[in-house]
Short mmCIF file of C-alpha atoms and ligand atoms in Angstrom, two decimals:
data_model
loop_
_atom_site.label_atom_id
_atom_site.label_comp_id
_atom_site.label_asym_id
_atom_site.label_seq_id
_atom_site.Cartn_x
_atom_site.Cartn_y
_atom_site.Cartn_z
CA UNK A 1 57.89 97.20 90.88
CA UNK A 2 61.16 95.77 89.59
CA UNK A 3 63.29 92.80 90.90
CA UNK A 4 66.95 93.30 90.87
CA UNK A 5 67.28 89.92 92.58
CA UNK A 6 64.76 87.64 90.38
CA UNK A 7 65.78 90.18 87.13
CA UNK A 8 61.70 89.83 85.97
CA UNK A 9 58.96 92.28 87.41
CA UNK A 10 56.96 92.19 90.77
CA UNK A 11 53.68 93.12 91.30
CA UNK A 12 52.58 96.08 93.15
CA UNK A 13 49.62 96.25 95.43
CA UNK A 14 46.95 96.66 93.16
CA UNK A 15 45.88 93.77 92.89
CA UNK A 16 48.14 93.10 89.26
CA UNK A 17 49.11 89.29 88.68
CA UNK A 18 45.97 88.45 91.89
CA UNK A 19 43.26 86.79 90.50
CA UNK A 20 40.14 86.63 92.33
CA UNK A 21 40.43 83.67 93.66
CA UNK A 22 43.92 84.19 95.11
CA UNK A 23 43.13 86.80 97.09
CA UNK A 24 39.99 85.61 98.86
CA UNK A 25 42.05 82.87 99.55
CA UNK A 26 44.94 84.92 100.84
CA UNK A 27 42.19 86.89 102.45
CA UNK A 28 40.36 83.86 103.76
CA UNK A 29 43.91 82.80 105.53
CA UNK A 30 45.23 86.41 106.82
CA UNK A 31 41.69 86.26 108.87
CA UNK A 32 41.90 82.91 109.98
CA UNK A 33 45.34 83.40 111.38
CA UNK A 34 44.21 87.26 113.17
CA UNK A 35 41.49 85.25 114.73
CA UNK A 36 43.22 81.88 115.85
CA UNK A 37 46.16 84.54 117.59
CA UNK A 38 43.47 86.48 118.79
CA UNK A 39 41.25 84.01 119.95
CA UNK A 40 44.98 81.94 121.87
CA UNK A 41 45.70 84.92 123.52
CA UNK A 42 42.24 85.24 124.94
CA UNK A 43 42.49 81.66 126.40
CA UNK A 44 45.56 81.96 127.55
CA UNK A 45 45.28 85.09 129.75
CA UNK A 46 42.63 83.10 131.20
CA UNK A 47 44.96 80.15 132.00
CA UNK A 48 43.41 77.59 130.09
CA UNK A 49 46.83 77.08 127.22
CA UNK A 50 49.38 75.29 129.42
CA UNK A 51 53.29 76.67 129.04
CA UNK A 52 54.78 79.33 126.19
CA UNK A 53 52.92 81.17 123.04
CA UNK A 54 54.22 83.29 121.13
CA UNK A 55 51.53 85.63 118.84
CA UNK A 56 52.46 86.00 114.98
CA UNK A 57 49.55 88.01 114.90
CA UNK A 58 50.49 91.71 111.95
CA UNK A 59 53.08 88.99 110.37
CA UNK A 60 49.88 87.44 108.84
CA UNK A 61 50.71 88.68 105.49
CA UNK A 62 54.05 86.43 105.99
CA UNK A 63 52.42 83.55 106.27
CA UNK A 64 48.94 83.30 103.78
CA UNK A 65 51.15 84.94 100.64
CA UNK A 66 54.10 82.91 101.22
CA UNK A 67 52.49 79.39 101.63
CA UNK A 68 50.04 80.23 99.11
CA UNK A 69 52.65 80.01 96.77
CA UNK A 70 52.71 76.20 97.02
CA UNK A 71 51.00 72.82 96.29
CA UNK A 72 50.41 70.14 98.69
CA UNK A 73 53.82 67.66 98.84
CA UNK A 74 55.47 71.02 99.31
CA UNK A 75 56.90 71.54 102.82
CA UNK A 76 57.57 73.64 105.07
CA UNK A 77 60.01 73.65 107.94
CA UNK A 78 58.71 76.74 110.96
CA UNK A 79 59.66 78.16 114.74
CA UNK A 80 57.89 78.91 117.41
CA UNK A 81 56.53 81.97 116.46
CA UNK A 82 54.15 79.02 114.24
CA UNK A 83 50.20 79.37 113.90
CA UNK A 84 50.12 81.33 110.93
CA UNK A 85 53.25 79.05 109.16
CA UNK A 86 50.89 75.99 109.47
CA UNK A 87 46.34 77.72 109.68
CA UNK A 88 48.72 78.40 106.65
CA UNK A 89 49.25 75.24 105.08
CA UNK A 90 45.95 73.47 105.57
CA UNK A 91 46.89 72.29 109.48
CA UNK A 92 43.72 71.90 110.96
CA UNK A 93 42.71 74.65 113.48
CA UNK A 94 40.87 72.04 115.64
CA UNK A 95 43.70 69.73 115.92
CA UNK A 96 45.67 72.73 116.46
CA UNK A 97 43.59 74.18 119.44
CA UNK A 98 43.85 71.10 121.53
CA UNK A 99 47.36 70.10 121.44
CA UNK A 100 47.62 74.27 122.34
CA UNK A 101 44.37 73.28 125.03
CA UNK A 102 47.04 70.05 126.13
CA UNK A 103 43.87 67.16 124.35
CA UNK A 104 44.51 64.33 123.88
CA UNK A 105 43.49 64.82 119.79
CA UNK A 106 45.55 67.48 118.99
CA UNK A 107 48.46 67.03 116.51
CA UNK A 108 51.08 65.80 119.89
CA UNK A 109 48.66 64.48 121.94
CA UNK A 110 48.39 67.65 123.76
CA UNK A 111 52.39 67.16 125.21
CA UNK A 112 54.17 69.59 122.64
CA UNK A 113 51.90 72.78 123.03
CA UNK A 114 52.16 75.69 120.10
CA UNK A 115 55.48 74.87 119.66
CA UNK A 116 56.04 71.20 118.50
CA UNK A 117 53.33 71.14 116.16
CA UNK A 118 53.64 69.07 113.02
CA UNK A 119 51.35 67.17 110.33
CA UNK A 120 53.87 65.92 107.76
CA UNK A 121 50.56 64.70 105.54
CA UNK A 122 49.93 69.28 105.26
CA UNK A 123 53.13 69.56 104.74
CA UNK A 124 54.02 71.36 107.69
CA UNK A 125 57.43 68.99 108.89
CA UNK A 126 56.88 70.86 112.32
CA UNK A 127 56.88 73.93 114.55
CA UNK A 128 60.26 74.34 116.53
CA UNK A 129 61.37 75.68 119.91
CA UNK A 130 65.03 75.38 118.58
CA UNK A 131 66.63 79.01 117.23
CA UNK A 132 67.76 78.88 113.77
CA UNK A 133 66.70 74.56 112.81
CA UNK A 134 63.74 75.15 110.49
CA UNK A 135 66.54 76.59 108.39
CA UNK A 136 68.37 73.29 108.97
CA UNK A 137 65.62 70.37 108.65
CA UNK A 138 63.85 72.81 105.38
CA UNK A 139 67.34 72.10 103.97
CA UNK A 140 67.68 67.32 104.87
CA UNK A 141 63.88 67.90 103.69
CA UNK A 142 64.90 70.02 99.51
CA UNK A 143 67.85 67.27 99.80
CA UNK A 144 65.39 63.90 100.72
CA UNK A 145 62.82 66.42 97.10
CA UNK A 146 65.77 66.61 94.91
CA UNK A 147 67.55 62.65 95.79
CA UNK A 148 63.85 61.14 94.56
CA UNK A 149 63.76 63.44 91.88
CA UNK A 150 60.07 65.03 92.94
CA UNK A 151 59.57 68.46 91.26
CA UNK A 152 58.67 70.12 95.02
CA UNK A 153 59.36 73.15 97.24
CA UNK A 154 60.03 73.90 100.87
CA UNK A 155 60.05 76.75 103.04
CA UNK A 156 61.86 77.49 105.34
CA UNK A 157 60.36 79.90 107.52
CA UNK A 158 63.26 82.25 110.70
CA UNK A 159 63.29 84.91 112.45
CA UNK A 160 66.25 87.75 111.91
CA UNK A 161 67.43 86.77 115.36
CA UNK A 162 67.47 82.82 113.34
CA UNK A 163 69.54 84.95 110.90
CA UNK A 164 72.30 85.40 113.24
CA UNK A 165 72.59 81.46 114.31
CA UNK A 166 75.30 79.08 112.27
CA UNK A 167 72.88 76.82 111.60
CA UNK A 168 71.10 79.46 109.72
CA UNK A 169 74.55 80.16 107.51
CA UNK A 170 75.31 76.49 107.27
CA UNK A 171 72.47 75.67 105.94
CA UNK A 172 71.96 78.25 103.50
CA UNK A 173 75.87 77.51 102.56
CA UNK A 174 74.42 73.58 102.30
CA UNK A 175 71.91 74.93 99.52
CA UNK A 176 73.42 76.38 97.57
CA UNK A 177 76.75 74.22 96.72
CA UNK A 178 73.82 71.02 95.99
CA UNK A 179 70.84 73.70 94.52
CA UNK A 180 68.14 72.69 96.61
CA UNK A 181 64.87 73.33 96.10
CA UNK A 182 64.36 75.82 99.14
CA UNK A 183 63.18 78.71 99.90
CA UNK A 184 64.12 80.44 102.47
CA UNK A 185 62.08 82.63 104.37
CA UNK A 186 62.65 85.71 106.90
CA UNK A 187 59.92 87.10 109.07
CA UNK A 188 62.18 90.60 110.05
CA UNK A 189 59.11 91.84 113.18
CA UNK A 190 61.37 94.60 114.40
CA UNK A 191 62.09 92.74 117.25
CA UNK A 192 64.25 88.92 118.92
CA UNK A 193 62.74 88.67 122.10
CA UNK A 194 63.78 91.53 123.45
CA UNK A 195 66.24 93.34 121.00
CA UNK A 196 65.81 95.41 118.25
CA UNK A 197 67.05 94.87 114.99
CA UNK A 198 69.72 96.87 114.66
CA UNK A 199 71.29 95.67 117.61
CA UNK A 200 71.53 92.04 116.64
CA UNK A 201 72.17 92.34 112.88
CA UNK A 202 75.07 93.69 111.01
CA UNK A 203 73.18 95.08 108.26
CA UNK A 204 70.02 96.96 107.47
CA UNK A 205 68.39 94.08 105.55
CA UNK A 206 68.77 90.34 106.30
CA UNK A 207 67.48 88.81 102.55
CA UNK A 208 71.68 90.46 101.46
CA UNK A 209 73.30 88.24 103.27
CA UNK A 210 72.27 86.18 100.10
CA UNK A 211 74.42 87.88 98.11
CA UNK A 212 77.68 85.38 100.60
CA UNK A 213 76.32 82.58 98.80
CA UNK A 214 75.01 83.74 95.42
CA UNK A 215 72.00 82.98 95.39
CA UNK A 216 69.42 86.15 95.38
CA UNK A 217 67.90 87.44 97.94
CA UNK A 218 65.00 89.87 98.32
CA UNK A 219 63.42 92.20 100.30
CA UNK A 220 59.81 92.42 100.61
CA UNK A 221 57.30 94.57 102.21
CA UNK A 222 56.17 92.39 104.78
CA UNK A 223 52.00 94.50 105.56
CA UNK A 224 51.08 93.43 101.72
CA UNK A 225 50.18 90.12 101.37
CA UNK A 226 50.06 90.42 97.12
CA UNK A 227 53.59 91.93 97.54
CA UNK A 228 54.72 88.47 99.68
CA UNK A 229 52.84 86.39 97.42
CA UNK A 230 53.19 87.58 94.10
CA UNK A 231 57.27 87.52 95.07
CA UNK A 232 57.13 83.70 96.91
CA UNK A 233 55.63 82.33 93.49
CA UNK A 234 58.87 83.66 91.57
CA UNK A 235 61.01 82.47 94.06
CA UNK A 236 59.36 79.65 94.08
CA UNK A 237 59.34 78.55 90.27
CA UNK A 238 62.80 78.69 90.54
CA UNK A 239 63.24 76.59 92.44
CA UNK A 240 60.84 74.09 90.89
CA UNK A 241 63.30 75.07 87.29
CA UNK A 242 66.19 73.92 89.39
CA UNK A 243 66.58 77.58 89.87
CA UNK A 244 68.23 76.92 93.48
CA UNK A 245 67.59 78.98 96.52
CA UNK A 246 66.02 82.36 97.52
CA UNK A 247 66.01 84.31 100.52
CA UNK A 248 63.00 85.95 100.71
CA UNK A 249 63.04 89.07 103.54
CA UNK A 250 59.59 90.41 104.52
CA UNK A 251 59.83 93.15 106.17
CA UNK A 252 57.06 92.94 109.52
CA UNK A 253 55.56 93.98 112.92
CA UNK A 254 54.99 92.04 115.81
CA UNK A 255 52.06 93.40 117.23
CA UNK A 256 52.52 91.53 121.37
CA UNK A 257 55.21 90.54 122.94
CA UNK A 258 58.12 88.32 122.24
CA UNK A 259 55.23 85.02 124.76
CA UNK A 260 52.31 86.32 125.47
CA UNK A 261 52.62 87.79 128.78
CA UNK A 262 56.19 89.69 128.31
CA UNK A 263 55.78 93.06 129.38
CA UNK A 264 57.58 94.53 126.66
CA UNK A 265 59.04 97.40 127.93
CA UNK A 266 61.51 97.27 125.84
CA UNK A 267 59.30 99.35 123.33
CA UNK A 268 59.25 102.29 122.46
CA UNK A 269 55.85 104.58 122.23
CA UNK A 270 56.46 105.18 118.84
CA UNK A 271 56.63 101.26 118.83
CA UNK A 272 53.28 100.66 121.09
CA UNK A 273 51.72 103.01 118.41
CA UNK A 274 53.16 101.94 114.63
CA UNK A 275 51.62 98.04 116.50
CA UNK A 276 48.11 100.28 116.05
CA UNK A 277 48.86 101.07 112.86
CA UNK A 278 50.99 98.54 110.43
CA UNK A 279 47.78 96.63 109.47
CA UNK A 280 48.17 93.74 106.80
CA UNK A 281 44.20 92.81 107.29
CA UNK A 282 43.69 96.84 106.72
CA UNK A 283 46.13 96.73 104.15
CA UNK A 284 44.66 94.06 102.01
CA UNK A 285 40.94 95.49 102.67
CA UNK A 286 42.15 98.78 100.78
CA UNK A 287 43.88 96.28 97.57
CA UNK A 288 40.71 94.32 97.53
CA UNK A 289 39.59 97.44 95.28
CA UNK A 290 41.32 96.56 92.61
CA UNK A 291 41.63 92.74 91.97
CA UNK A 292 39.12 92.71 89.21
CA UNK A 293 35.86 89.79 89.59
CA UNK A 294 36.45 90.93 93.40
CA UNK A 295 33.78 92.31 94.86
CA UNK A 296 34.00 94.57 98.19
CA UNK A 297 30.77 93.02 100.54
CA UNK A 298 32.81 89.52 100.19
CA UNK A 299 35.41 90.04 102.01
CA UNK A 300 32.54 90.67 105.56
CA UNK A 301 31.50 87.59 104.62
CA UNK A 302 34.72 85.93 103.85
CA UNK A 303 36.14 87.34 107.19
CA UNK A 304 32.99 86.52 109.23
CA UNK A 305 33.96 82.93 108.33
CA UNK A 306 36.34 82.72 109.04
CA UNK A 307 36.00 84.19 112.77
CA UNK A 308 33.38 81.59 112.68
CA UNK A 309 36.05 78.31 111.70
CA UNK A 310 38.46 78.98 114.36
CA UNK A 311 35.65 79.95 117.35
CA UNK A 312 34.27 76.58 116.63
CA UNK A 313 37.49 74.85 116.53
CA UNK A 314 38.52 76.47 120.16
CA UNK A 315 34.66 75.89 120.90
CA UNK A 316 35.45 72.36 120.49
CA UNK A 317 39.62 71.86 122.09
CA UNK A 318 37.98 73.56 125.07
CA UNK A 319 35.06 71.37 125.84
CA UNK A 320 37.16 68.02 125.27
CA UNK A 321 38.19 66.81 128.22
CA UNK A 322 41.78 66.85 129.77
CA UNK A 323 43.30 63.68 129.36
CA UNK A 324 44.24 61.31 132.37
CA UNK A 325 47.48 61.61 134.69
CA UNK A 326 48.30 57.61 133.75
CA UNK A 327 48.82 59.32 130.57
CA UNK A 328 51.83 60.68 130.83
CA UNK A 329 53.87 57.96 130.49
CA UNK A 330 52.36 56.17 127.65
CA UNK A 331 54.70 56.64 124.36
CA UNK A 332 57.44 57.28 126.14
CA UNK A 333 59.19 53.73 126.03
CA UNK A 334 58.38 50.97 122.41
CA UNK A 335 56.45 48.22 123.14
CA UNK A 336 58.65 45.66 123.25
C1 LIG B 1 69.50 77.91 119.48
C2 LIG B 1 68.74 78.37 120.46
N1 LIG B 1 68.98 79.62 120.97
C3 LIG B 1 68.46 80.65 122.02
C4 LIG B 1 67.13 80.80 121.70
C5 LIG B 1 65.90 81.55 122.77
N2 LIG B 1 65.45 82.50 121.91
C6 LIG B 1 63.94 81.88 121.51
S1 LIG B 1 63.09 82.53 120.49
C7 LIG B 1 64.49 83.38 120.66
C8 LIG B 1 64.30 84.88 119.63
C9 LIG B 1 64.11 84.57 118.41
O1 LIG B 1 63.85 85.60 116.86
P1 LIG B 1 63.51 85.92 115.58
O2 LIG B 1 64.17 84.53 115.73
O3 LIG B 1 63.90 86.84 115.60
O4 LIG B 1 61.46 85.43 116.00
P2 LIG B 1 60.32 85.69 116.25
O5 LIG B 1 60.73 85.40 117.39
O6 LIG B 1 61.33 87.59 116.40
O7 LIG B 1 59.35 85.48 116.08
C10 LIG B 1 65.95 83.14 121.25
C11 LIG B 1 66.59 84.35 121.44
C12 LIG B 1 66.15 78.83 121.99
N3 LIG B 1 65.34 79.20 121.51
N4 LIG B 1 67.37 78.47 120.42
#
């Protein structure tokens, strides 16, 4: 496949250019994200997780493929649907679960919940409940990297709903002018809250918007983790070389509602059917047969270990004591 935007060829799904090690890592990350979201959904239904949660079931290839191109010193900025991004960039699933369970061992001492998970040491500059802010924060981080002369990059995740926000355009404009080392990664998951893509995005592909700012924009199949990885890798390498920003749009599909508990009345029968068939993990299993040196049975082992890691994280978090009510007023005022 030829990418017009980057003027380089993008390996297709057949494992071209993907090593067995990378394929194993991509598969492991997708399985961990899948299990994390399944467990979060189950626990939420049991009333064990306070607040709202927004799950990324079906979107695993986006976070896994994009973050596998990054180094530890690179950064991501995330969204309200950020569990997958945080896990893929190296956040600890146990501390994430503890945060969802509102326990003091969580990333925000259990006070922030799902939408406020951050792990600066791992390069996770935060999930974010304010739509579009990942892009504003992302260019700030990218500017700091540029000023410090560091050879690192930022991926700012956002959804197609955020693509219409003012900050998206301000951020892309500034990133272009200053040639910042940032990749704007749009997970076009077919809906923004209850609104289908075509009812609020003026063009068929969000990637087209990049032309307005004079940097490459490319649309990739968000079910195909190898294609996501190969595409983002090119954008990241270009940004590391000082080539400036790029916009990558992954066409993906949100299996669940906007939030857990959403009755999803706005989805058609075809939408519900798509959630049964659009499965990046199944696709990766098929494609893995073409990756040299990767054996099918290895994937079973990777999947069961990934599930075990997440189940252990959830069991640990669930078993922790809840903080006392008196802890609520801690950290509100600075100590004199
Ligand atoms: C500034 C702002 N406006 C509106 C909202 C309410 N809101 C929460 S999620 C959402 C839709 C976001 O859609 P998209 O960016 O496509 O992300 P997705 O939920 O599909 O992952 C909206 C409008 C908000 N949180 N912040």
